[in-house]
Amino acid sequence: MYPRQISKDDVLKKYLYLAAVTLVLMLWLLPLGAVILTSVRPASDAAVGNYWGWPSGFDLVKNYTEVFTQTPMGRYFFNSLVITIPSVIGVLVLSTLTGYVLSRYRFRGNTLLFAIFIGGNFLPFQIMMIPVRDLTISLGIYNSYLALIIFHVAFQTGFATLFMRNFIASLPDELFEAARSEGASPLQTLIHVVIPLVRPALAALAILAFTFIWNDYFWAVVLTPSDAVKPVTAGLDNLKGQYVANWSLISAATIAIAIPPVVMFFLMQRHFIRGLTMGAVKG
Amino acid sequence: MTIWRRNRSWLWPALFIAPGIILFGIVIVGSSVQSLWISFFQWDGFDEMQWIGLGNYIEMLDDPQFYISLRNNIIWLAVFMLAPPLGLFFALLINQQIRGMRIVKSLFFMPLVMSQVAVGVVFTWFYDPSSGLLALFFEAMGATAPALLSDPRWVTLAVVFAALWPQVSFCVILFMAGLNNLDESQIEAARVDNAKGWKMLWYVILPQLRQVNFIAIAVTVIGALRSFDMISVMTSGGPFGSSNVLAYQMYSQSIQAYRFGYGAAIASVLFAIMVVFISWYLWRMLRMEKEGA
Amino acid sequence: MSKANTPVTRRRVIQTLGAGAGLLLCGLRAPAIAKPRRLIIISDLNAAQAPAFQAIAAEFGRQSGTEVIVNNIAHEANKTAIRNYLVADPPDICFWFSGQRMRQFVGMGLFSDISDLVEHEGIDRALGPLLDTVSIDGRQYGLPVGGLFWGLFYREDVFREHGLTPPETFEDFYRTCYRAKAQGLVPVAMGTKDQWPAAGWFDHLNLRINGLETHMALMEGRVAYSDTIFDPVFEQWRDMIQQDFFLDHGTSYAWQQAAAFLARKKAAMMDLSTFLQSVMPPGQEGELKLIRFPTYDASVGPYEDFSSNSIHIPQRAQQKALAREFLAYFYQPDVLARFLAPIGTVPPRNDMPVPDDPLTKTATGLLRASAGSAQYFDRDTHPAMAWAGLKGFQKFSVYPSQGKEIRQELDRIRTRVTTST
């Protein structure tokens, strides 16, 4: 391990270290703390510029209940899940397939295809606004869950393909040769060799894709004007009025919105680091 | 059946890759190409498109805002390059197996899962020249706080600094993964040779982290060139366009000024810059793979 | 996919996704039998006004046996979304702005002519001068639903404590500013982080110095920003900035943050609209007073900025007849009053009672006494010009000595805008 691990027996050093790390962590999370604190403030605090001082009162329950009772946030939450979960699954499936083929089959245009996947993913996606809008209209899916799902799957597949290709390329060649010598078809190889081995990568990818898609704001605004299908990020914007914004309510909603990715992250943390280690790092 | 059997060695892979290619090809590549096409027109998004050839590009050369945006993109790139070393620093700091460190590590990654919009809002509070934390700090020191977000000289740096927060977080994650994947035998051997501190880091650890480094730089460059959300939330490109970047200028020209052709032309320039970077990326990646093989 | 199929798809999408949610949100009791009549509305209201509208929509639904679905979009997001949904998937009713912004959409054939409704319901008589804001060549394409009156605000208690008097003329204004400054107050709070508040100052100065006709000529691109006729406007403004009348670091603050200076008794005045009330500390709203922007030249009439929002039927709406029924219902004085009550806005119909809220009362009085009104800079001028103008005025508020360069840059945009459309 690097850096050298602090010995369990050196109690003083251990606590000094923990204290130092905690201090750094607190500074590091200061901005997050401000949002949390503001989410329990009475609305009048933010209106007079009290963002960092002690709250003049605690409206924790009031603010958080209001988010779900006074606004359609519950509905938006549901929409976000309906959009994000199938999108993540779609990304995982497609990128496993493309990553497998691009890493294990040599054919003319392989590098070019790969380059297009990467290149497309590096683009500032805002430029695609009008064409994507027109595309969803002509498919008859504008203003529906499907419009966002299709765009997110397509866009994230670029990044995910890069990730999966590198991961599968890093798997030992012997496994694939053994499968081939046993006469396994590509489908059998995919099911019996690739899929069991890529699980950690899928876990890492799932978290990243979930975070990216869940936090998307731009496409939500462009493709889903109606409340019935709008996700939380665009819904959050709804809380800001034309001229009047209730920051306490917005902060509470922001925290509530951050919870699903955080939970997801905590649940899969161990796999996440492992998957990332192999997918992104080893290449 | 026989056709299938004879060709299945390539039919399967073709079948596997087809959905990805079709979807990505239509939605992403198709839309991007269409966008380039739009850049040769004058178009408000509704009416008939009017072919003006290179008109938008010629206008861009005359547009002072374009140069400001370009300059800011370069600043973003330069400052963002701090993210990989900072990420490495924090990763080294927290890479201990003591009880309780797991939660510390997770908390370090929080900025990445928070939405950019929220990050932007908080940093706006932070910089607020009358009641922001920065102002309170300056006040305690007996000085007046600079109004970073309203000063054309500082505004871009202030926004980039805020954007660094989640970006560093991303790099911490990558380097944590890298540190968990080091070759123990090399480290032990170096320790036997009495390598310590900087020397150890420089000669033993960093060479092993080359691949992570490369990825960290790549995501950082993409992040810098695609910067949008933070600018939208914190300054809307202001004051008077001095914190604008190409991605945001393109957006505001299209969405706010309804000039889709001009917006698309700016996008094309951004695209050209990206192409340079993407080519470098691919070249390096393929070279590394060859070396590795 | 052929065009003919689109409505079917839309129906399906809305049925499967929207209906359940819409009912859930509107708090409607689910009808036992499927109703063929369904009205779809997209609104862009804030949290205060949206529930009032939902209630009105639900009530209309009950009375007419219609299923009404209201989709509310954030105000800013709606500006982006409307260009998509009017083309792709138009609702039966939508909200937009009167004046130039409406004209632009009518020009593209996106809003339908509702002159018959206006005449039939006698709305034309009730609207008075506001009728112009929704008319093109004598035909109406929308109904104004209240608007914002822009003027000068101050706290009465602060003025009393510091012995200040509300300015009527520019000499008064300067005197008040000097006095406020001498007593440690910021004379004028202005937060231009979102750019537009600076344009309000430009509007007011230009309306007072050059009058409405010249102002509108500029808005429509018929006069150049560099024209000497505007020299006094920029000169006056430059002087005020260099006299240090405005809040320092104005570009750091959104209007809310700048307004906090007024609310916390640190600033004397602010040029804004009645929504300023929302940042006043609870219980002190009554201290906030509104006056007309000071007179510069006695020979120029009291022209004001009054931006009105409006409600429209898209040209490609599915249920145009039903949408008219809804508008007729919605535009009854008492129903409209319930809609406007939560935000305290000037009532668009003259046959409506003036609201009790003192600020709204003042605003209504000032508007009725005005010689004519503009909408607001970014609503009156071409969108590309508005975008450049807001930026230019914000820049001017920091670098007043660069007035010449800024005006030249605006003219560069103006030339392009006027030659291309």
XYZ file of C-alpha atoms in Angstrom, chain B residues 19-283:
265
model
C -27.913 -1.334 -31.713
C -25.185 0.834 -30.223
C -24.048 2.068 -33.606
C -27.537 2.749 -34.876
C -28.659 4.640 -31.801
C -25.455 6.589 -31.378
C -25.198 7.174 -35.107
C -28.678 8.606 -35.473
C -29.028 10.555 -32.271
C -25.531 11.834 -31.568
C -23.591 11.758 -34.820
C -26.601 12.643 -36.944
C -27.553 15.565 -34.756
C -24.017 16.880 -34.613
C -23.637 16.757 -38.370
C -26.984 18.460 -38.775
C -25.740 21.123 -36.407
C -22.694 21.773 -38.568
C -25.044 22.063 -41.510
C -27.157 24.619 -39.660
C -24.074 26.775 -39.141
C -24.223 27.766 -42.814
C -27.687 29.231 -42.424
C -29.385 32.121 -40.846
C -32.179 30.627 -38.821
C -34.324 31.658 -35.869
C -35.503 28.134 -35.162
C -38.940 28.644 -36.736
C -38.881 30.343 -40.074
C -37.375 29.204 -43.332
C -33.634 28.634 -43.098
C -31.627 31.048 -45.187
C -28.372 29.897 -46.730
C -25.599 32.390 -45.978
C -22.563 30.212 -46.573
C -19.719 31.251 -44.339
C -21.580 34.352 -43.171
C -21.783 33.216 -39.576
C -18.094 32.402 -39.456
C -17.153 35.742 -40.941
C -19.298 37.508 -38.393
C -17.620 35.554 -35.636
C -14.236 36.982 -36.592
C -15.736 40.413 -35.995
C -17.430 39.550 -32.728
C -15.454 40.732 -29.695
C -17.413 38.302 -27.539
C -16.053 35.348 -29.465
C -12.482 36.193 -28.519
C -13.417 36.723 -24.884
C -15.118 33.338 -24.788
C -12.166 31.672 -26.443
C -9.762 33.268 -23.984
C -11.911 32.107 -21.081
C -11.974 28.569 -22.388
C -8.201 28.642 -22.311
C -8.253 29.903 -18.731
C -10.636 27.103 -17.819
C -8.326 24.569 -19.385
C -5.270 25.927 -17.640
C -6.803 26.170 -14.174
C -8.591 22.858 -14.478
C -5.220 21.226 -14.874
C -4.891 21.691 -11.121
C -7.578 19.056 -10.629
C -5.420 15.972 -11.309
C -2.580 16.928 -8.905
C -5.053 18.049 -6.245
C -6.980 14.839 -6.728
C -3.785 12.854 -6.274
C -2.971 14.827 -3.148
C -6.315 14.102 -1.511
C -6.236 10.497 -2.619
C -2.848 10.055 -0.948
C -4.162 11.757 2.150
C -7.148 9.494 2.607
C -5.747 6.208 1.373
C -5.553 4.586 4.816
C -7.307 1.495 6.053
C -8.169 2.821 9.506
C -11.671 2.214 10.835
C -14.017 4.936 9.745
C -12.030 5.883 6.679
C -14.545 4.284 4.380
C -17.144 6.861 5.252
C -14.556 9.633 4.975
C -13.702 8.467 1.482
C -17.344 8.399 0.480
C -17.878 11.882 1.816
C -14.943 13.091 -0.233
C -16.782 12.016 -3.357
C -19.984 13.872 -2.492
C -19.314 16.954 -4.627
C -19.439 14.733 -7.688
C -22.936 13.448 -7.018
C -24.360 16.851 -6.183
C -25.926 18.573 -9.135
C -23.781 21.277 -10.690
C -26.640 23.672 -10.340
C -26.521 23.309 -6.560
C -22.755 23.744 -6.498
C -23.065 26.932 -8.493
C -25.686 28.355 -6.159
C -23.611 27.674 -3.052
C -20.493 29.263 -4.471
C -22.520 32.308 -5.418
C -23.426 32.609 -1.744
C -19.788 32.075 -0.869
C -18.646 34.981 -3.065
C -21.492 37.340 -2.179
C -19.598 40.580 -1.478
C -21.878 41.705 1.356
C -22.816 38.561 3.238
C -20.765 35.774 1.676
C -18.324 33.713 3.674
C -15.464 35.255 1.759
C -16.666 38.738 2.686
C -17.010 37.753 6.345
C -13.487 36.406 6.256
C -12.103 39.596 4.735
C -14.071 41.650 7.236
C -12.526 39.706 10.100
C -9.129 40.555 8.658
C -10.130 44.198 8.545
C -10.260 44.350 4.759
C -12.994 44.786 2.180
C -13.873 41.739 0.197
C -13.384 41.852 -3.543
C -16.579 41.374 -5.525
C -15.244 38.472 -7.502
C -18.313 37.734 -9.583
C -18.742 41.315 -10.726
C -15.144 42.012 -11.551
C -14.312 41.162 -15.150
C -10.727 40.464 -14.125
C -11.595 37.851 -11.519
C -14.936 36.438 -12.481
C -13.722 33.616 -14.687
C -11.199 32.467 -12.105
C -13.883 32.555 -9.433
C -16.207 30.372 -11.485
C -13.455 27.942 -12.440
C -12.500 27.643 -8.807
C -16.054 26.622 -7.951
C -16.096 24.148 -10.816
C -12.828 22.667 -9.601
C -14.565 21.351 -6.531
C -16.530 18.526 -8.190
C -13.748 18.038 -10.717
C -11.140 17.434 -7.999
C -13.604 15.043 -6.438
C -13.755 13.119 -9.694
C -9.965 12.964 -9.820
C -9.780 11.779 -6.205
C -11.975 8.852 -7.168
C -9.808 7.990 -10.133
C -6.583 8.168 -8.154
C -8.068 6.170 -5.283
C -8.778 3.473 -7.802
C -5.248 3.787 -9.135
C -3.656 3.571 -5.699
C -5.586 0.403 -4.992
C -4.083 -1.150 -8.040
C -0.393 -0.569 -7.434
C 2.134 -3.306 -7.776
C 2.931 -4.141 -4.137
C 6.156 -5.945 -4.969
C 7.636 -2.857 -6.582
C 6.760 -0.758 -3.568
C 8.252 -3.289 -1.195
C 11.401 -3.501 -3.280
C 11.705 0.278 -3.270
C 11.184 0.354 0.489
C 13.989 -2.163 0.902
C 16.115 0.236 -1.119
C 15.134 2.897 1.384
C 13.097 5.025 -1.013
C 10.862 7.483 0.815
C 8.569 10.436 0.405
C 8.960 12.386 -2.796
C 11.431 10.020 -4.327
C 9.144 7.101 -3.815
C 6.221 9.032 -5.274
C 8.150 10.298 -8.246
C 10.103 7.226 -9.268
C 7.936 4.361 -8.130
C 4.335 5.436 -7.735
C 3.745 7.975 -10.490
C 5.042 5.775 -13.301
C 2.510 3.179 -12.225
C -0.233 5.773 -12.208
C 0.464 6.846 -15.755
C -2.773 5.407 -17.053
C -4.890 7.015 -14.321
C -3.159 10.272 -14.916
C -4.038 10.097 -18.542
C -7.703 9.458 -17.816
C -7.815 12.163 -15.172
C -6.405 14.650 -17.650
C -8.874 13.535 -20.292
C -11.975 13.971 -18.121
C -10.586 17.277 -16.925
C -10.091 18.606 -20.435
C -13.585 17.535 -21.427
C -14.971 19.132 -18.303
C -13.174 22.386 -19.028
C -14.285 22.623 -22.652
C -17.845 21.622 -21.914
C -18.250 23.962 -18.940
C -21.763 25.266 -18.985
C -23.919 24.627 -15.928
C -21.747 26.590 -13.512
C -21.566 29.609 -15.776
C -25.272 29.469 -16.360
C -25.993 29.428 -12.639
C -23.280 31.716 -11.320
C -22.884 34.503 -13.868
C -24.866 33.788 -17.051
C -21.622 34.703 -18.761
C -21.528 38.120 -17.129
C -20.707 40.715 -16.160
C -21.228 41.818 -19.756
C -19.951 38.618 -21.265
C -16.610 38.646 -19.472
C -17.030 35.130 -18.056
C -18.588 33.659 -21.156
C -17.176 30.513 -22.722
C -17.867 29.035 -26.127
C -20.380 26.438 -24.942
C -22.415 29.037 -23.089
C -22.158 31.660 -25.814
C -23.449 29.115 -28.266
C -26.349 28.346 -25.980
C -27.277 31.944 -25.302
C -27.019 32.899 -28.952
C -29.333 30.052 -29.863
C -31.761 30.108 -26.974
C -31.809 33.719 -25.869
C -31.009 35.565 -29.067
C -32.681 32.914 -31.268
C -29.743 32.776 -33.651
C -29.398 29.081 -34.241
C -27.113 29.426 -37.234
C -24.639 31.598 -35.387
C -24.847 29.356 -32.323
C -24.117 26.351 -34.515
C -21.108 28.132 -35.997
C -19.675 28.695 -32.520
C -20.361 25.039 -31.796
C -18.349 24.096 -34.864
C -15.356 26.013 -33.577
C -15.657 24.292 -30.226
C -15.940 21.037 -32.096
C -12.732 21.780 -34.005
C -10.904 22.370 -30.735
C -12.295 19.129 -29.391
C -11.145 17.255 -32.463
C -7.551 18.259 -31.762
C -7.857 16.957 -28.260
C -9.701 13.794 -29.250
C -7.022 12.987 -31.817
C -4.321 13.385 -29.199
C -6.294 11.227 -26.811
C -6.827 8.420 -29.284
C -3.244 8.530 -30.461
